C-alpha cells in the first residue's frame, strides 16, 4: 500500500449497508415466475438507475446519466485527477439472478462511500459506473454502455429492440440521446484504470474453497443470426419427400453448432439460444426459422475458424436441403487479458485481508473487456454457489459478497 495510505489499512466495507442496498434493487424487475427480469432499456432498468441515484443523493454523492444511458456516480467535490472507475451493469437476462452485474455496481458504490467518508487521499478520482444494457437481451447490442464509453459503438441510429421499437425512445427515457451517444466516450487519458467485481458464474472457486478469483483473461465471443427459408406448406397433404421444412434444416444446424465446439473442439463453447419457427402452427410446415449461434473462445484465431466452419456448414446444409440460409454476424467481442499491475494490486489486497485467491479465466463476458480498449482493466470474482448464473437460482453467500467488496476496496487503495 502506498505509504500515505498506511493509516487506512483497517478500512472495511460496511457489509450490512451494502447488502441492504443490494436488496433494495430486488423490486426492480422481480419476476413473478422467479428470478429477475430487468432487461436493458426497459422501465425496470430505468427503475434500478433511479433507485441508485436516490441512494447516491442520500449519501452526498452526485450522479448523472451519460448520453448512452450509463449511470455515473461521483464524489461531490471531484478532483481533476484521472479516474479510477469501478462498476458493472444493472440489466439482467430474462429470469436472471439478483447478482450478475448488479453486485459489481453495488460493491463499487459501497467502496466509493467508504473512500468518501474517510476522505482517503487516492492517486485517482474514484468513480462508479453502471453500464447500460450489458446483456443485450431486449436491445440486441450487448455491451452497449461500455462500447459507448470506449468510443466503439457501431452506428446506433437504426438500432431497434426485439419488438422493432427504435432504441432512441427508450434511450431518451433513460436520460441519454441517440444523436449524442458519441459524447459518452471517455476522453483519452481521463481513466487511469477500471476495476470490475463480479460473481464467478461458474463452479471453480466454490469447488476449490477459495473466496477470491483474480481474472487473467476474458473470453471472446461471436454472435451470428441465421434466417432459414424453406416453404410453408400443409402438414397433412405434403408428402415427406416433397418438403422444404425450414425447422428440420435448422435442427441440423443446431447440432452442427454444438459439434463444432463439443466434438471438433474448434472453440470452447457453442450455443443456440434463439430458435423461432414460423408460422408456429401444429399443422403447418415451418417456412421460416430465425435462430442464433453464439460461440466463445479465449483465442481469436480459433474463434474465427469456428465461425468459418459454422458458416460453411450452413451453406452446405442449404445446398443439400434446397433451402435458403442467410447469416449475419451481429457481434464480435475480443478476448482480452487483464493488466498485470492491477492483478498484483488485487493479490496484495487479498493477502492483506488474509484471503486465499486463484488465478481465473472468465468464460463469461464483462464490460471490462470492452473498456480494455481505452484503459487498463482488472476483474475480481467471488464464488457462485453451484456455479449457476443466468438463472433464478444464482446465489453467492452474503459473507462472500462482503469479502469481495473489501478486496475491491483494498485494491482501489493500491492502484
Ligand atoms: O453473456 C455473458 O457472458 C455475460 O454474462 N453477459
Ligand atoms: Mn450476464
Ligand atoms: Mn455480468
XYZ file of N, CA and C in Angstrom, residues 113-313:
603
model
N -18.388 4.966 -1.133
C -18.888 5.564 0.120
C -17.806 5.527 1.194
N -17.137 4.395 1.331
C -16.101 4.274 2.370
C -14.953 5.254 2.077
N -14.529 5.295 0.820
C -13.421 6.187 0.459
C -13.792 7.642 0.716
N -15.065 7.976 0.458
C -15.515 9.354 0.637
C -15.622 9.692 2.123
N -16.242 8.792 2.873
C -16.430 9.054 4.310
C -15.098 9.221 5.027
N -14.106 8.464 4.594
C -12.805 8.505 5.284
C -11.820 9.444 4.591
N -12.334 10.177 3.600
C -11.518 11.174 2.896
C -10.139 10.613 2.540
N -10.166 9.440 1.934
C -8.914 8.761 1.597
C -8.240 9.503 0.433
N -6.986 9.891 0.601
C -6.281 10.640 -0.462
C -5.735 9.721 -1.541
N -6.600 9.371 -2.498
C -6.201 8.433 -3.552
C -5.431 9.138 -4.654
N -4.636 8.349 -5.382
C -3.922 8.899 -6.540
C -4.900 9.251 -7.655
N -6.060 8.569 -7.684
C -7.021 8.759 -8.771
C -8.401 9.066 -8.203
N -9.218 9.718 -8.997
C -10.566 10.084 -8.568
C -11.490 8.867 -8.684
N -12.024 8.377 -7.568
C -12.876 7.181 -7.662
C -14.249 7.513 -8.233
N -14.674 6.700 -9.185
C -15.950 6.926 -9.877
C -16.647 5.572 -10.031
N -17.957 5.574 -9.857
C -18.744 4.341 -10.044
C -19.534 4.450 -11.347
N -19.562 3.361 -12.117
C -20.379 3.365 -13.329
C -21.254 2.110 -13.362
N -22.507 2.306 -13.758
C -23.392 1.175 -14.065
C -23.648 1.243 -15.562
N -22.996 0.350 -16.308
C -23.137 0.369 -17.761
C -24.535 -0.083 -18.170
N -25.092 0.582 -19.180
C -26.422 0.233 -19.685
C -26.332 -0.996 -20.593
N -27.316 -1.876 -20.473
C -27.562 -2.929 -21.474
C -26.334 -3.791 -21.770
N -25.738 -4.366 -20.733
C -24.595 -5.261 -20.968
C -25.039 -6.554 -21.614
N -26.197 -7.072 -21.191
C -26.628 -8.384 -21.687
C -27.137 -8.322 -23.127
N -27.784 -7.229 -23.459
C -28.338 -7.126 -24.807
C -29.534 -8.039 -25.025
N -30.315 -8.288 -23.970
C -31.424 -9.241 -24.070
C -32.605 -8.670 -24.858
N -32.870 -7.380 -24.689
C -34.043 -6.760 -25.325
C -33.608 -5.863 -26.478
N -32.527 -5.143 -26.276
C -31.913 -4.362 -27.349
C -30.630 -5.107 -27.711
N -30.618 -5.761 -28.883
C -29.572 -6.756 -29.140
C -28.207 -6.156 -29.479
N -27.764 -5.258 -28.636
C -26.394 -4.740 -28.733
C -25.757 -4.958 -27.354
N -25.241 -6.196 -27.108
C -24.598 -6.435 -25.817
C -23.426 -5.466 -25.633
N -23.140 -5.112 -24.382
C -22.041 -4.185 -24.047
C -22.313 -2.770 -24.553
N -23.582 -2.439 -24.762
C -23.919 -1.118 -25.311
C -23.193 0.000 -24.565
N -23.337 0.035 -23.241
C -22.807 1.165 -22.470
C -21.296 1.222 -22.468
N -20.656 0.061 -22.340
C -19.187 0.080 -22.325
C -18.635 0.352 -23.720
N -19.323 -0.119 -24.749
C -18.896 0.234 -26.113
C -18.954 1.751 -26.304
N -19.964 2.382 -25.718
C -20.108 3.837 -25.884
C -18.963 4.577 -25.194
N -18.625 4.197 -23.962
C -17.541 4.930 -23.281
C -16.201 4.679 -23.959
N -16.071 3.503 -24.598
C -14.823 3.190 -25.300
C -14.797 3.814 -26.696
N -15.886 4.493 -27.076
C -15.940 5.110 -28.405
C -16.025 4.090 -29.520
N -16.603 2.918 -29.210
C -16.602 1.813 -30.183
C -17.987 1.360 -30.603
N -18.987 2.162 -30.269
C -20.353 1.760 -30.615
C -20.538 1.837 -32.130
N -21.036 0.763 -32.756
C -21.381 0.900 -34.183
C -22.518 1.920 -34.326
N -22.732 2.406 -35.542
C -23.751 3.438 -35.772
C -25.061 3.064 -35.072
N -25.488 3.848 -34.079
C -26.637 3.450 -33.265
C -27.976 3.899 -33.825
N -27.977 4.658 -34.908
C -29.230 5.308 -35.295
C -30.338 4.321 -35.665
N -29.984 3.186 -36.287
C -31.040 2.261 -36.714
C -31.362 1.166 -35.702
N -30.792 1.252 -34.490
C -30.956 0.145 -33.539
C -32.407 0.073 -33.047
N -32.978 -1.127 -33.108
C -34.341 -1.345 -32.619
C -34.309 -2.481 -31.588
N -35.316 -2.484 -30.702
C -35.395 -3.567 -29.728
C -36.054 -4.794 -30.365
N -36.236 -5.847 -29.565
C -36.735 -7.102 -30.131
C -38.184 -7.003 -30.604
N -38.847 -5.883 -30.234
C -40.202 -5.659 -30.763
C -40.198 -4.705 -31.957
N -39.008 -4.323 -32.384
C -38.912 -3.429 -33.537
C -39.041 -1.954 -33.197
N -39.081 -1.623 -31.905
C -39.212 -0.217 -31.498
C -37.822 0.428 -31.501
N -37.672 1.607 -32.125
C -36.352 2.251 -32.148
C -35.820 2.496 -30.735
N -34.534 2.227 -30.555
C -33.919 2.420 -29.245
C -33.984 3.879 -28.807
N -34.042 4.794 -29.777
C -33.995 6.224 -29.434
C -35.005 6.569 -28.344
N -36.187 5.932 -28.378
C -37.221 6.261 -27.390
C -36.798 5.845 -25.987
N -36.380 4.588 -25.857
C -36.011 4.097 -24.527
C -34.754 4.788 -24.015
N -33.846 5.112 -24.933
C -32.611 5.790 -24.504
C -32.944 7.185 -23.971
N -33.860 7.860 -24.648
C -34.258 9.188 -24.172
C -34.926 9.075 -22.798
N -35.751 8.037 -22.628
C -36.420 7.837 -21.333
C -35.390 7.584 -20.226
N -34.305 6.900 -20.593
C -33.263 6.610 -19.605
C -32.425 7.844 -19.277
N -32.488 8.864 -20.154
C -31.719 10.082 -19.898
C -30.598 10.319 -20.893
N -30.523 9.504 -21.931
C -29.488 9.681 -22.950
C -30.073 10.237 -24.233
N -29.308 10.164 -25.300
C -29.776 10.667 -26.593
C -29.068 9.924 -27.719
N -29.854 9.366 -28.625
C -29.282 8.552 -29.699
C -28.373 9.394 -30.599
N -28.689 10.690 -30.692
C -27.888 11.541 -31.576
C -26.588 12.007 -30.920
N -26.449 11.709 -29.631
C -25.276 12.252 -28.913
C -24.503 11.172 -28.177
N -24.733 9.898 -28.530
C -24.046 8.835 -27.776
C -22.523 8.970 -27.865
N -22.040 9.568 -28.959
C -20.573 9.686 -29.049
C -20.017 10.576 -27.943
N -20.880 11.408 -27.357
C -20.395 12.259 -26.256
C -20.181 11.467 -24.969
N -20.642 10.205 -24.939
C -20.403 9.372 -23.754
C -18.975 8.830 -23.729
N -18.253 8.922 -24.837
C -16.891 8.356 -24.904
C -15.990 9.054 -23.896
N -15.229 8.257 -23.176
C -14.294 8.826 -22.197
C -13.150 9.504 -22.937
N -12.790 10.709 -22.485
C -11.681 11.437 -23.113
C -10.387 10.646 -22.927
N -9.530 10.622 -23.960
C -8.270 9.880 -23.826
C -7.510 10.337 -22.580
N -7.042 9.366 -21.815
C -6.249 9.688 -20.622
C -7.061 10.016 -19.393
N -8.391 10.092 -19.534
C -9.198 10.512 -18.380
C -9.441 9.371 -17.401
N -9.225 8.126 -17.827
C -9.455 6.979 -16.937
C -8.132 6.229 -16.742
N -7.708 6.171 -15.492
C -6.417 5.537 -15.176
C -6.560 4.019 -15.130
N -7.712 3.551 -14.662
C -7.915 2.098 -14.531
C -9.396 1.825 -14.340
N -9.793 0.601 -14.701
C -11.178 0.158 -14.486
C -11.153 -1.166 -13.731
N -11.871 -1.206 -12.613
C -11.965 -2.419 -11.792
C -13.404 -2.901 -11.789
N -13.594 -4.197 -12.035
C -14.948 -4.770 -12.013
C -14.930 -5.988 -11.098
N -15.841 -5.989 -10.130
C -16.018 -7.192 -9.322
C -17.316 -7.842 -9.762
N -17.324 -9.184 -9.818
C -18.452 -9.899 -10.417
C -18.534 -11.271 -9.766
N -19.704 -11.834 -9.712
C -19.809 -13.238 -9.321
C -19.152 -14.092 -10.408
N -18.589 -15.217 -9.994
C -17.855 -16.049 -10.974
C -18.765 -16.580 -12.077
N -19.973 -16.999 -11.719
C -20.940 -17.611 -12.655
C -20.522 -19.007 -13.099
N -19.524 -19.567 -12.453
C -19.057 -20.913 -12.760
C -18.656 -21.599 -11.457
N -18.177 -22.842 -11.550
C -18.009 -23.665 -10.346
C -16.624 -23.665 -9.698
N -15.659 -22.942 -10.263
C -14.253 -23.146 -9.881
C -13.964 -22.738 -8.425
N -14.343 -21.528 -8.060
C -13.983 -21.041 -6.713
C -14.663 -21.868 -5.629
N -15.932 -22.174 -5.842
C -16.643 -22.964 -4.826
C -15.971 -24.333 -4.653
N -15.635 -24.974 -5.762
C -15.024 -26.307 -5.692
C -13.676 -26.252 -4.979
N -12.953 -25.151 -5.183
C -11.622 -25.026 -4.576
C -11.707 -24.509 -3.138
N -12.864 -24.030 -2.735
C -12.999 -23.455 -1.393
C -12.190 -22.177 -1.233
N -12.108 -21.403 -2.315
C -11.313 -20.167 -2.314
C -12.260 -18.980 -2.528
N -12.129 -17.896 -1.725
C -13.130 -16.823 -1.810
C -12.923 -15.814 -2.930
N -11.701 -15.749 -3.506
C -11.416 -14.673 -4.469
C -10.756 -15.240 -5.723
N -11.262 -14.809 -6.871
C -10.626 -15.123 -8.151
C -10.012 -13.861 -8.732
N -8.805 -13.992 -9.255
C -8.137 -12.868 -9.920
C -8.129 -13.217 -11.414
N -8.971 -12.544 -12.168
C -9.170 -12.924 -13.576
C -7.961 -12.508 -14.410
N -7.407 -13.465 -15.144
C -6.282 -13.083 -16.006
C -6.702 -12.854 -17.455
N -7.803 -13.453 -17.895
C -8.246 -13.240 -19.280
C -9.751 -13.453 -19.380
N -10.345 -12.793 -20.357
C -11.797 -12.871 -20.585
C -12.046 -13.375 -22.000
N -13.024 -14.230 -22.121
C -13.346 -14.918 -23.367
C -13.764 -13.947 -24.488
N -13.497 -14.334 -25.734
C -14.035 -13.625 -26.892
C -15.323 -14.297 -27.355
N -16.161 -13.530 -28.029
C -17.489 -14.063 -28.383
C -17.913 -13.565 -29.756
N -18.547 -14.433 -30.524
C -19.134 -14.051 -31.813
C -20.589 -14.495 -31.818
N -21.462 -13.613 -32.259
C -22.881 -13.955 -32.380
C -23.269 -13.873 -33.856
N -23.893 -14.935 -34.353
C -24.390 -14.966 -35.734
C -25.897 -15.167 -35.684
N -26.612 -14.413 -36.479
C -28.056 -14.644 -36.610
C -28.328 -15.256 -37.983
N -29.150 -16.302 -37.984
C -29.469 -17.015 -39.225
C -30.952 -16.868 -39.543
N -31.244 -16.829 -40.841
C -32.623 -16.981 -41.317
C -32.639 -18.155 -42.281
N -33.365 -19.183 -41.908
C -33.505 -20.363 -42.767
C -34.858 -20.254 -43.468
N -34.845 -20.234 -44.788
C -36.087 -20.061 -45.546
C -36.398 -21.319 -46.343
N -37.489 -21.993 -45.963
C -37.952 -23.157 -46.708
C -39.257 -22.810 -47.405
N -40.218 -23.761 -47.377
C -41.528 -23.452 -47.961
C -42.631 -23.813 -46.978
N -43.458 -22.820 -46.675
C -44.598 -23.048 -45.789
C -45.665 -23.826 -46.561
N -46.010 -25.038 -46.058
C -46.980 -25.886 -46.776
C -47.823 -26.663 -45.776
N -48.782 -27.394 -46.297
C -49.726 -28.143 -45.468
C -49.057 -29.366 -44.837
N -49.253 -29.543 -43.509
C -48.557 -30.605 -42.780
C -49.157 -31.988 -43.030
N -50.391 -32.033 -43.563
C -51.024 -33.325 -43.766
C -50.959 -33.836 -45.198
N -50.943 -32.910 -46.147
C -51.057 -33.314 -47.553
C -49.731 -33.316 -48.295
N -48.700 -32.723 -47.702
C -47.412 -32.635 -48.398
C -46.599 -33.892 -48.114
N -46.293 -34.683 -49.146
C -45.516 -35.909 -48.911
C -44.189 -35.601 -48.226
N -43.714 -36.569 -47.435
C -42.499 -36.347 -46.651
C -41.273 -36.101 -47.535
N -41.320 -36.591 -48.774
C -40.155 -36.383 -49.633
C -40.323 -35.174 -50.559
N -41.344 -34.349 -50.295
C -41.526 -33.141 -51.116
C -41.685 -31.921 -50.218
N -40.805 -31.838 -49.226
C -40.897 -30.745 -48.264
C -39.601 -29.946 -48.242
N -39.717 -28.671 -47.953
C -38.567 -27.797 -47.673
C -38.823 -27.197 -46.290
N -38.661 -28.059 -45.287
C -39.024 -27.718 -43.909
C -37.866 -26.940 -43.264
N -38.083 -25.652 -43.023
C -37.000 -24.799 -42.502
C -36.551 -25.253 -41.119
N -37.491 -25.798 -40.347
C -37.115 -26.173 -38.978
C -36.265 -27.445 -38.963
N -36.555 -28.361 -39.860
C -35.749 -29.590 -39.907
C -34.297 -29.263 -40.275
N -34.123 -28.326 -41.206
C -32.755 -27.921 -41.566
C -32.116 -27.140 -40.419
N -32.907 -26.283 -39.797
C -32.372 -25.515 -38.654
C -31.916 -26.459 -37.550
N -32.663 -27.547 -37.354
C -32.296 -28.517 -36.319
C -30.927 -29.123 -36.611
N -30.677 -29.403 -37.898
C -29.349 -29.934 -38.266
C -28.263 -28.891 -37.993
N -28.605 -27.620 -38.238
C -27.629 -26.557 -37.994
C -27.358 -26.419 -36.484
N -28.390 -26.570 -35.677
C -28.213 -26.530 -34.215
C -27.192 -27.588 -33.785
N -27.372 -28.796 -34.295
C -26.469 -29.891 -33.912
C -25.055 -29.651 -34.444
N -24.972 -29.032 -35.620
C -23.642 -28.736 -36.182
C -22.914 -27.711 -35.311
N -23.654 -26.741 -34.808
C -23.038 -25.709 -33.960
C -22.548 -26.336 -32.657
N -23.341 -27.246 -32.117
C -22.870 -27.961 -30.921
C -21.601 -28.748 -31.226
N -21.600 -29.436 -32.378
C -20.470 -30.312 -32.717
C -19.185 -29.524 -32.946
N -19.298 -28.331 -33.506
C -18.097 -27.512 -33.744
C -17.344 -27.283 -32.433
N -18.109 -27.063 -31.356
C -17.459 -26.845 -30.051
C -17.183 -28.162 -29.331
N -18.177 -29.053 -29.306
C -18.087 -30.234 -28.436
C -17.253 -31.366 -29.046
N -17.447 -31.618 -30.329
C -16.755 -32.750 -30.965
C -15.479 -32.296 -31.676
N -15.608 -31.243 -32.497
C -14.445 -30.788 -33.268
C -13.518 -29.911 -32.424
N -14.032 -29.416 -31.317
C -13.244 -28.596 -30.376
C -12.573 -27.409 -31.068
N -13.307 -26.810 -32.005
C -12.765 -25.630 -32.683
C -12.874 -24.395 -31.805
N -13.804 -24.423 -30.824
C -13.936 -23.313 -29.890
C -14.426 -23.892 -28.563
N -14.396 -23.051 -27.526
C -14.685 -23.552 -26.181
C -16.174 -23.811 -25.958
N -17.031 -22.991 -26.570
C -18.472 -23.130 -26.333
C -19.240 -22.730 -27.582
N -20.340 -23.422 -27.821
C -21.229 -23.085 -28.931
C -22.661 -23.303 -28.490
N -23.490 -22.283 -28.650
C -24.845 -22.331 -28.092
C -25.842 -21.732 -29.080
N -26.971 -22.395 -29.228
C -28.105 -21.789 -29.941
C -29.140 -21.422 -28.881
N -29.319 -20.134 -28.640
C -30.246 -19.684 -27.597
C -31.547 -19.150 -28.143
N -31.592 -18.877 -29.442
C -32.815 -18.360 -30.063
C -33.176 -19.270 -31.232
N -34.409 -19.739 -31.247
C -34.894 -20.591 -32.345
C -36.392 -20.333 -32.490
N -36.763 -19.571 -33.509
C -38.177 -19.229 -33.724
C -38.617 -19.819 -35.048
N -39.622 -20.708 -35.005
C -40.155 -21.297 -36.234
C -41.475 -20.620 -36.574
N -41.617 -20.239 -37.848
C -42.826 -19.550 -38.281
C -43.516 -20.351 -39.393
N -44.849 -20.374 -39.417
C -45.733 -19.537 -38.596
C -46.005 -20.116 -37.208
N -45.424 -21.233 -36.844
C -45.619 -21.737 -35.487
C -46.984 -22.348 -35.278
N -47.375 -23.256 -36.180
C -48.669 -23.947 -36.073
C -48.428 -25.448 -36.172
N -49.245 -26.223 -35.448
C -49.052 -27.672 -35.470
C -49.248 -28.244 -36.866
N -50.105 -27.604 -37.660
C -50.477 -28.204 -38.938
C -49.888 -27.490 -40.140
N -48.807 -26.735 -39.900
C -48.142 -26.025 -40.999
C -46.651 -26.356 -40.966
N -46.116 -26.765 -42.106
C -44.665 -26.977 -42.198
C -43.978 -25.618 -42.074
N -43.038 -25.498 -41.142
C -42.401 -24.194 -40.938
C -41.689 -23.720 -42.197
N -42.024 -22.496 -42.616
C -41.405 -21.942 -43.813
C -40.212 -21.059 -43.497
N -40.122 -20.612 -42.251
C -39.051 -19.677 -41.895
C -38.601 -19.950 -40.466
N -37.296 -19.989 -40.265
C -36.747 -20.105 -38.912
C -35.724 -19.002 -38.710
N -35.854 -18.317 -37.592
C -34.808 -17.372 -37.186
C -34.089 -17.994 -36.004
N -32.769 -18.048 -36.060
C -32.014 -18.662 -34.966
C -30.669 -17.953 -34.796
N -30.095 -18.163 -33.621
C -28.804 -17.547 -33.314
C -27.757 -18.629 -33.124
N -26.511 -18.255 -33.327
C -25.382 -19.079 -32.888
C -24.476 -18.158 -32.082
N -24.041 -18.661 -30.940
C -23.139 -17.868 -30.107
C -21.954 -18.750 -29.782
N -20.756 -18.324 -30.193
C -19.565 -19.145 -29.955
C -18.544 -18.335 -29.162
N -17.767 -19.068 -28.350
C -16.800 -18.383 -27.477
C -15.475 -19.130 -27.460
N -14.411 -18.366 -27.345
C -13.092 -18.951 -27.104
C -12.163 -17.852 -26.600
N -11.098 -18.262 -25.960
C -10.107 -17.304 -25.485
C -9.085 -16.938 -26.544
N -9.111 -17.636 -27.678
C -8.134 -17.424 -28.745
C -8.903 -16.955 -29.981
N -8.624 -15.751 -30.429
C -9.421 -15.162 -31.504
C -9.225 -15.892 -32.833
N -8.046 -16.486 -33.055
C -7.836 -17.268 -34.287
C -8.766 -18.478 -34.307
N -8.820 -19.163 -33.161
C -9.704 -20.319 -33.063
C -11.159 -19.897 -33.256
N -11.496 -18.762 -32.663
C -12.888 -18.304 -32.764
C -13.254 -18.003 -34.217
N -12.324 -17.380 -34.942
C -12.594 -17.083 -36.358
C -12.747 -18.375 -37.167
N -11.921 -19.382 -36.842
C -12.023 -20.648 -37.577
C -13.345 -21.343 -37.263
N -13.769 -21.284 -36.012
C -15.053 -21.892 -35.636
C -16.202 -21.188 -36.360
N -16.117 -19.857 -36.420
C -17.148 -19.088 -37.143
C -17.193 -19.517 -38.603
N -16.008 -19.626 -39.216
C -15.960 -20.014 -40.631
C -16.551 -21.408 -40.822
N -16.255 -22.319 -39.884
C -16.766 -23.691 -40.001
C -18.292 -23.708 -39.921
N -18.852 -22.895 -39.050
C -20.314 -22.863 -38.898
C -20.966 -22.266 -40.153
N -20.380 -21.197 -40.657
C -20.959 -20.566 -41.857
C -20.870 -21.511 -43.054
N -19.752 -22.253 -43.137
C -19.602 -23.205 -44.255
C -20.629 -24.332 -44.131
N -20.842 -24.807 -42.918
C -21.814 -25.882 -42.715
C -23.231 -25.387 -43.032
